[in-house]
Short mmCIF file of N, CA, C and O in Angstrom, two decimals:
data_model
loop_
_atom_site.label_atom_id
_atom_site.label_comp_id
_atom_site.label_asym_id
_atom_site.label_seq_id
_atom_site.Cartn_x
_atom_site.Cartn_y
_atom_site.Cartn_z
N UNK A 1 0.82 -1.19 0.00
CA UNK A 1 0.00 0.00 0.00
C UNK A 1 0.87 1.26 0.00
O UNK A 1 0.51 2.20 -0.71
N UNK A 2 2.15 1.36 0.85
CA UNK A 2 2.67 2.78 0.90
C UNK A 2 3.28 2.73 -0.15
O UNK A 2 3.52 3.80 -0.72
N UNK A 3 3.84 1.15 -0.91
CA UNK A 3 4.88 1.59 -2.43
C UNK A 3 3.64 2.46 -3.79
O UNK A 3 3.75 3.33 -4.65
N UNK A 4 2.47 1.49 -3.23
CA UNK A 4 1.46 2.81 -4.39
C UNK A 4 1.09 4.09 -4.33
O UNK A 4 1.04 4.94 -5.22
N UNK A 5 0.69 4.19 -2.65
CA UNK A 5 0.69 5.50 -2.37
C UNK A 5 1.75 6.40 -2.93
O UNK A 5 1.52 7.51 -3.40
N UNK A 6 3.07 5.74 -2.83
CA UNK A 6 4.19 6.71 -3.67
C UNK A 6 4.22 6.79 -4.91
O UNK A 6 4.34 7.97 -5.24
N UNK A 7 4.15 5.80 -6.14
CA UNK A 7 3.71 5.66 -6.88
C UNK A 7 2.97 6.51 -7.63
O UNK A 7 3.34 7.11 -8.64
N UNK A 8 1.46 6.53 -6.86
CA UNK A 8 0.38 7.22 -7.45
C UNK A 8 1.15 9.18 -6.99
O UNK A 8 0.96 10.12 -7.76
N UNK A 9 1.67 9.28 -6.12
CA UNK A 9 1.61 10.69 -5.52
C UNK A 9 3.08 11.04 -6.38
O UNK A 9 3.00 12.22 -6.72
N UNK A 10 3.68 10.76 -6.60
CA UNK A 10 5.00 10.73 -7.48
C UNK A 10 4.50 11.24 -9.19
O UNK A 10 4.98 12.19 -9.80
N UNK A 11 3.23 10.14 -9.77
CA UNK A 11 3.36 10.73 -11.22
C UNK A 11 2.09 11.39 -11.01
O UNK A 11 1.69 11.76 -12.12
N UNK A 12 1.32 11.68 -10.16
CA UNK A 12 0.16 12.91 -10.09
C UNK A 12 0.97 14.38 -10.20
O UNK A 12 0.64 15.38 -10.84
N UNK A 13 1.89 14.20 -9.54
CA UNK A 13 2.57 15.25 -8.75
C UNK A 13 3.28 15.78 -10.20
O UNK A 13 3.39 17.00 -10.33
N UNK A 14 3.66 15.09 -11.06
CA UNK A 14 4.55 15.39 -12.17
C UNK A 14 3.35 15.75 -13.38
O UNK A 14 3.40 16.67 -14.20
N UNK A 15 2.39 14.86 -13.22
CA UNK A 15 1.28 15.27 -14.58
C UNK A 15 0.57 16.94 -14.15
O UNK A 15 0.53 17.90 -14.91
N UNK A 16 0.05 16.88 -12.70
CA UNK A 16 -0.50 18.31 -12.28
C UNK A 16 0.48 19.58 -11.89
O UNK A 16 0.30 20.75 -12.23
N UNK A 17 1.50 19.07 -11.12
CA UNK A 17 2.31 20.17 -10.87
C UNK A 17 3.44 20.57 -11.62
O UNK A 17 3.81 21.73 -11.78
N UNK A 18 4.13 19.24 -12.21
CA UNK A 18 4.97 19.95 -12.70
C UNK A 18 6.43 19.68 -12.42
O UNK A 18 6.87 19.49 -11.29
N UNK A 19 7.19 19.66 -13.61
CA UNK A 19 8.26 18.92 -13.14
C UNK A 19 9.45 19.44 -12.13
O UNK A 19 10.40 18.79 -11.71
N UNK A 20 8.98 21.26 -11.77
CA UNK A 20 10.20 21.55 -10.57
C UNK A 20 9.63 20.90 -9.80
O UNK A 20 10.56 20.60 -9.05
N UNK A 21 8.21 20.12 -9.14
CA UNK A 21 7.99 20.31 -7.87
C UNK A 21 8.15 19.03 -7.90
O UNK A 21 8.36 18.57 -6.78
N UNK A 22 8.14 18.05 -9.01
CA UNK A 22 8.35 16.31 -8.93
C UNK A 22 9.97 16.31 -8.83
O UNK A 22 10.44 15.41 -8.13
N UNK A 23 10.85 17.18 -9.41
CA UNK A 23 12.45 17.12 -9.10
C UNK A 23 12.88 17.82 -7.27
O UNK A 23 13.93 17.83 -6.63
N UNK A 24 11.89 18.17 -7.07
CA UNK A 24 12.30 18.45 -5.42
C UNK A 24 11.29 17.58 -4.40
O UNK A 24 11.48 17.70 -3.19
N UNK A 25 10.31 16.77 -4.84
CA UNK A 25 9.48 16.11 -3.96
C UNK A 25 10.19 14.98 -3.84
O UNK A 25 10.76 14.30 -4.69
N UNK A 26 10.02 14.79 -1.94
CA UNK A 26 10.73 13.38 -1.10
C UNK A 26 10.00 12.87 -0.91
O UNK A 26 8.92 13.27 -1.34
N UNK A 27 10.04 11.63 -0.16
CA UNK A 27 9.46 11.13 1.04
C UNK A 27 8.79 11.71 2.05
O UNK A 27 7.79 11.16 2.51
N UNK A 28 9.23 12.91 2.54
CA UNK A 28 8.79 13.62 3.54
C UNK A 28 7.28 14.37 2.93
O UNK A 28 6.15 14.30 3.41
N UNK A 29 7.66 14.95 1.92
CA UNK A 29 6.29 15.57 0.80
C UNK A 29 5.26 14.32 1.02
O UNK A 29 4.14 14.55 1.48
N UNK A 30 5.54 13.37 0.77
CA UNK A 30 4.39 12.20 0.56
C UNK A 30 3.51 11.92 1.51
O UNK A 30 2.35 11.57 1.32
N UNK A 31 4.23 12.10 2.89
CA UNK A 31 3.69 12.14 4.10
C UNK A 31 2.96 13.43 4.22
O UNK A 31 1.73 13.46 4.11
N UNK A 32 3.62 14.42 4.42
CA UNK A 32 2.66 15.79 4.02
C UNK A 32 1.45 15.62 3.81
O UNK A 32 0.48 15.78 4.54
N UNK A 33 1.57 15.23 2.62
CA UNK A 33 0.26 15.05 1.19
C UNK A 33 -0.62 14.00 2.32
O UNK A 33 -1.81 14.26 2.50
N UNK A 34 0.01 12.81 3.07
CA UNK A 34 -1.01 12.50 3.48
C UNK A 34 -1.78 12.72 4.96
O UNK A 34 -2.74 12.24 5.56
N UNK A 35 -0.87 13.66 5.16
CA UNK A 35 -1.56 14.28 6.26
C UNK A 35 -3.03 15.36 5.92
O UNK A 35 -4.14 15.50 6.43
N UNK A 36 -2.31 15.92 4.83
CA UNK A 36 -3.36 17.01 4.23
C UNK A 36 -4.67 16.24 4.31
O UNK A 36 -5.59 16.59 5.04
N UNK A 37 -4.70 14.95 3.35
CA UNK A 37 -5.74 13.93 3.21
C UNK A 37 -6.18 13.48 4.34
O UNK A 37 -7.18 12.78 4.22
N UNK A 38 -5.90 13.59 5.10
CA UNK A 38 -6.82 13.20 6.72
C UNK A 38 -7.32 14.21 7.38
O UNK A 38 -8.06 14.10 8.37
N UNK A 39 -6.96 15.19 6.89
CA UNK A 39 -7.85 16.42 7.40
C UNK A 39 -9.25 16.45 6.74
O UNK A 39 -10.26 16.45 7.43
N UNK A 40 -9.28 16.46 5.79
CA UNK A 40 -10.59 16.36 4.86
C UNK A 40 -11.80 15.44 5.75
O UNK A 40 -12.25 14.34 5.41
N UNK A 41 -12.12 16.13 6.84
CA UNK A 41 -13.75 15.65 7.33
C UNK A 41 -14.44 16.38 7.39
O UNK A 41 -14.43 17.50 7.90
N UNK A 42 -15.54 15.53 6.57
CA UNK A 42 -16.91 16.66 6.41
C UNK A 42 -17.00 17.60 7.29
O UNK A 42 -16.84 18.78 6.98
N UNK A 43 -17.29 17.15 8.63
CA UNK A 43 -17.96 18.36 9.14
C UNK A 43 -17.26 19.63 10.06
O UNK A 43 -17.72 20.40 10.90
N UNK A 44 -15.66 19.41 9.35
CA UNK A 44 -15.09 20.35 9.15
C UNK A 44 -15.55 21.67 8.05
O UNK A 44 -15.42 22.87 8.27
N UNK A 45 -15.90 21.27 7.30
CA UNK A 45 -16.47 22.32 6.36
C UNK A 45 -17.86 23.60 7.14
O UNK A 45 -18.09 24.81 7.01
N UNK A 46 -18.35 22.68 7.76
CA UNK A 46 -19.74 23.65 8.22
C UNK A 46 -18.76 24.14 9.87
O UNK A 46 -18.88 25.20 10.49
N UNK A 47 -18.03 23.19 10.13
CA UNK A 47 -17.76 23.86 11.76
C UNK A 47 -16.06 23.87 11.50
O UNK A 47 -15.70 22.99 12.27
N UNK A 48 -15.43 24.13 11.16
CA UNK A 48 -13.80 24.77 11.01
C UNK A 48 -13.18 25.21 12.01
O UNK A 48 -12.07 25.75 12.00
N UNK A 49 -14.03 24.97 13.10
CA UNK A 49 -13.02 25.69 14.44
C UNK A 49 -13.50 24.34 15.51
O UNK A 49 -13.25 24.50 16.70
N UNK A 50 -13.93 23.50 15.23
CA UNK A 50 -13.57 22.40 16.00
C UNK A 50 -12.28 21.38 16.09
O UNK A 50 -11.45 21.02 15.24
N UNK A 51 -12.44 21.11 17.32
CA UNK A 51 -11.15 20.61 17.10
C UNK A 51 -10.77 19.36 16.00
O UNK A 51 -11.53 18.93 15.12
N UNK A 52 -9.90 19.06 16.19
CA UNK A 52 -9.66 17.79 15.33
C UNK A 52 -8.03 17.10 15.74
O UNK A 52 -7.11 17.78 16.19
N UNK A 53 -7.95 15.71 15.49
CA UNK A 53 -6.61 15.01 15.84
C UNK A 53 -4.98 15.47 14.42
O UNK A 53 -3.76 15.31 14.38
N UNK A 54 -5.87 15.97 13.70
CA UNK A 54 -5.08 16.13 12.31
C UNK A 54 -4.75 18.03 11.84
O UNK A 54 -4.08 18.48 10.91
N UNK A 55 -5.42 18.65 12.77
CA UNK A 55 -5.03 19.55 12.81
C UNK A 55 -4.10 20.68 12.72
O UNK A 55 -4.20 21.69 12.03
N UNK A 56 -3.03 20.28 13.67
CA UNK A 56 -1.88 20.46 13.79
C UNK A 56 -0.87 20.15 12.39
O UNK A 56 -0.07 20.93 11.88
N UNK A 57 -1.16 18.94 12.03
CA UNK A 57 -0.33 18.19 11.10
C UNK A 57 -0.87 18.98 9.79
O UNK A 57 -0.16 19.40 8.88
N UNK A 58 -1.62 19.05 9.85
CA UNK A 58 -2.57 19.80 8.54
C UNK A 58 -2.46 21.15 8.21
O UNK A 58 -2.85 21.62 7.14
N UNK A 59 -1.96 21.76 9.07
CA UNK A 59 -1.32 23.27 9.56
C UNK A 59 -0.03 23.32 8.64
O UNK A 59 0.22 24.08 7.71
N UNK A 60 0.66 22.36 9.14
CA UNK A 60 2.26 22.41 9.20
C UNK A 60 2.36 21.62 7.46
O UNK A 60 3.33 21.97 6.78
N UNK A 61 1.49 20.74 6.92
CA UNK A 61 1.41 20.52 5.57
C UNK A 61 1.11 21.79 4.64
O UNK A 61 1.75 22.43 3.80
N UNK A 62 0.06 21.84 5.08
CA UNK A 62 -0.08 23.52 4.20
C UNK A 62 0.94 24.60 4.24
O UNK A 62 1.06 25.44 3.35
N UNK A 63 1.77 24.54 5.45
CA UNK A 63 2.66 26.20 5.17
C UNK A 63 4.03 25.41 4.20
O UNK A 63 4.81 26.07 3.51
N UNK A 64 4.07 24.28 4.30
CA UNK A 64 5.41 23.67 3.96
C UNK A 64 5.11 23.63 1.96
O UNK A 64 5.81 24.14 1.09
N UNK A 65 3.77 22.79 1.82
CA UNK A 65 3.48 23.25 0.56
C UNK A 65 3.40 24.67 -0.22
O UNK A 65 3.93 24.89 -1.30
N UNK A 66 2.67 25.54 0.50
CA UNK A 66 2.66 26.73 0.14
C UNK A 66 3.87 27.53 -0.09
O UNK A 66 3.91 28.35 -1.01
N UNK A 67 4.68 27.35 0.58
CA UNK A 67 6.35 27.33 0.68
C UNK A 67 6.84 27.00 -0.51
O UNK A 67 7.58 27.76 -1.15
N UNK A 68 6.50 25.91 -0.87
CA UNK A 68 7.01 24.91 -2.09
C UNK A 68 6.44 25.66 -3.31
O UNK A 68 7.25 26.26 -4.00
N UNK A 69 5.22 25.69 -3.63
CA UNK A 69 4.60 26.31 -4.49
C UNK A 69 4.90 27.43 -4.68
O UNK A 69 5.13 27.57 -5.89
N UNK A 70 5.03 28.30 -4.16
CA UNK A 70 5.26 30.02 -4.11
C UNK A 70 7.15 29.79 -4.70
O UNK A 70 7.62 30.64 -5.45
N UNK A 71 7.75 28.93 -4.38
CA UNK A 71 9.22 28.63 -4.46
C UNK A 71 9.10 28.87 -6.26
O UNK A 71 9.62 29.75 -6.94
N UNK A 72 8.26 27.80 -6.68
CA UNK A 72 7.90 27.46 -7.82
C UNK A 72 7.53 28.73 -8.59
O UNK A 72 8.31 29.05 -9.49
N UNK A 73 6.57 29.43 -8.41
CA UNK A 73 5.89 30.15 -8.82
C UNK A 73 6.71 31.92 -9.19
O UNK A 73 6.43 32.64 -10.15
N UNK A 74 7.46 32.12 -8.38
CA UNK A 74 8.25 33.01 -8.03
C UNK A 74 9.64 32.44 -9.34
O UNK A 74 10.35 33.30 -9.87
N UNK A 75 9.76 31.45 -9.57
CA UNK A 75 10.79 30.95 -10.57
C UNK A 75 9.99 31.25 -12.00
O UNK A 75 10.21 32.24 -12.70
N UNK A 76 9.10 30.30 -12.26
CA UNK A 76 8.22 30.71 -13.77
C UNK A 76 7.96 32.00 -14.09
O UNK A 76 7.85 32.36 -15.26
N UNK A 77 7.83 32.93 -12.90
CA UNK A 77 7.47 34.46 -13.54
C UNK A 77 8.90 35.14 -14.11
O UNK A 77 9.04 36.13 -14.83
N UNK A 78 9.60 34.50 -13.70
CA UNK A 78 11.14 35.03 -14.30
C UNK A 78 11.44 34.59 -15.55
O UNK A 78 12.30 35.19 -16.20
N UNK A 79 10.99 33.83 -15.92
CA UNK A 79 10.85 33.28 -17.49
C UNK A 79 9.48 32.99 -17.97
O UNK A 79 8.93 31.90 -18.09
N UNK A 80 8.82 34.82 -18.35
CA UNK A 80 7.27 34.58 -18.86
C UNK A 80 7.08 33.98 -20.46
O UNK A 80 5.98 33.89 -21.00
N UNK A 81 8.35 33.60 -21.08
CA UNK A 81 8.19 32.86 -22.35
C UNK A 81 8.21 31.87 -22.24
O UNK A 81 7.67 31.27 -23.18
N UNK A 82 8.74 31.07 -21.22
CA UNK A 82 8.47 29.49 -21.33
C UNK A 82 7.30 28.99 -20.80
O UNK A 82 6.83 29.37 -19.73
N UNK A 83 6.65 27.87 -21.73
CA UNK A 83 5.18 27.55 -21.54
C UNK A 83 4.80 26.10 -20.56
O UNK A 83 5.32 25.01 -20.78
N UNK A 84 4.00 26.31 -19.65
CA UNK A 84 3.70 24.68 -19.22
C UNK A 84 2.94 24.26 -19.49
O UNK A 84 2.21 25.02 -20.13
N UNK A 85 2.35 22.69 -19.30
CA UNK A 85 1.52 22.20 -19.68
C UNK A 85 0.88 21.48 -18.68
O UNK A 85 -0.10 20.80 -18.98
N UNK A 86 1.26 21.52 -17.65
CA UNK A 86 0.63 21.49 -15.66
C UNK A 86 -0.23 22.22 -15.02
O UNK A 86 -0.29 23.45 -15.16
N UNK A 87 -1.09 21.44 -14.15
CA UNK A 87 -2.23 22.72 -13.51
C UNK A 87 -1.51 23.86 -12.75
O UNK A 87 -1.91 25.02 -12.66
N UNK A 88 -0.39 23.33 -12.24
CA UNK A 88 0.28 25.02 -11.60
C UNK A 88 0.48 26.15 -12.55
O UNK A 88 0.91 27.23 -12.14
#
């Protein structure tokens, strides 16, 4: 199960994001990613300030991605002629 989980999160990561963020994604990213994914309970959506066990972890996934992304993003605007073909 965790060799697919890598697997699957390895060539998602390269078809949607893009190949800076698949040439700098570890092991550690994968875990991230699945922390993010355990946050996702419903009734987080209607109540967002309850607590939760994944919280914390879900915190610390998001600033680390956002980190990552903005890393990314901040690089492509420096070269507005080259084209991608990734959802970022």
């Amino acid at each position: 199960f965790t060799t697919l989980n890598e697997l699957f999160t390895l060539t998602s990561c390269r078809c949607l994001l893009g190949p800076e963020i698949r040439d700098m994604w570890s092991k550690d990213y994968g875990q991230l990613y699945q922390d993010l994914d355990k946050s996702f309970i419903p009734i987080l959506f209607f109540f967002p300030d309850l607590p939760h066990p994944f919280a914390k972890k879900c915190l610390n996934a998001r600033t680390r991605f956002e980190g990552l992304f903005k890393e990314v993003a901040e690089q492509r605007k420096k070269t507005p002629e080259k084209e991608y073909s990734d959802f970022l």
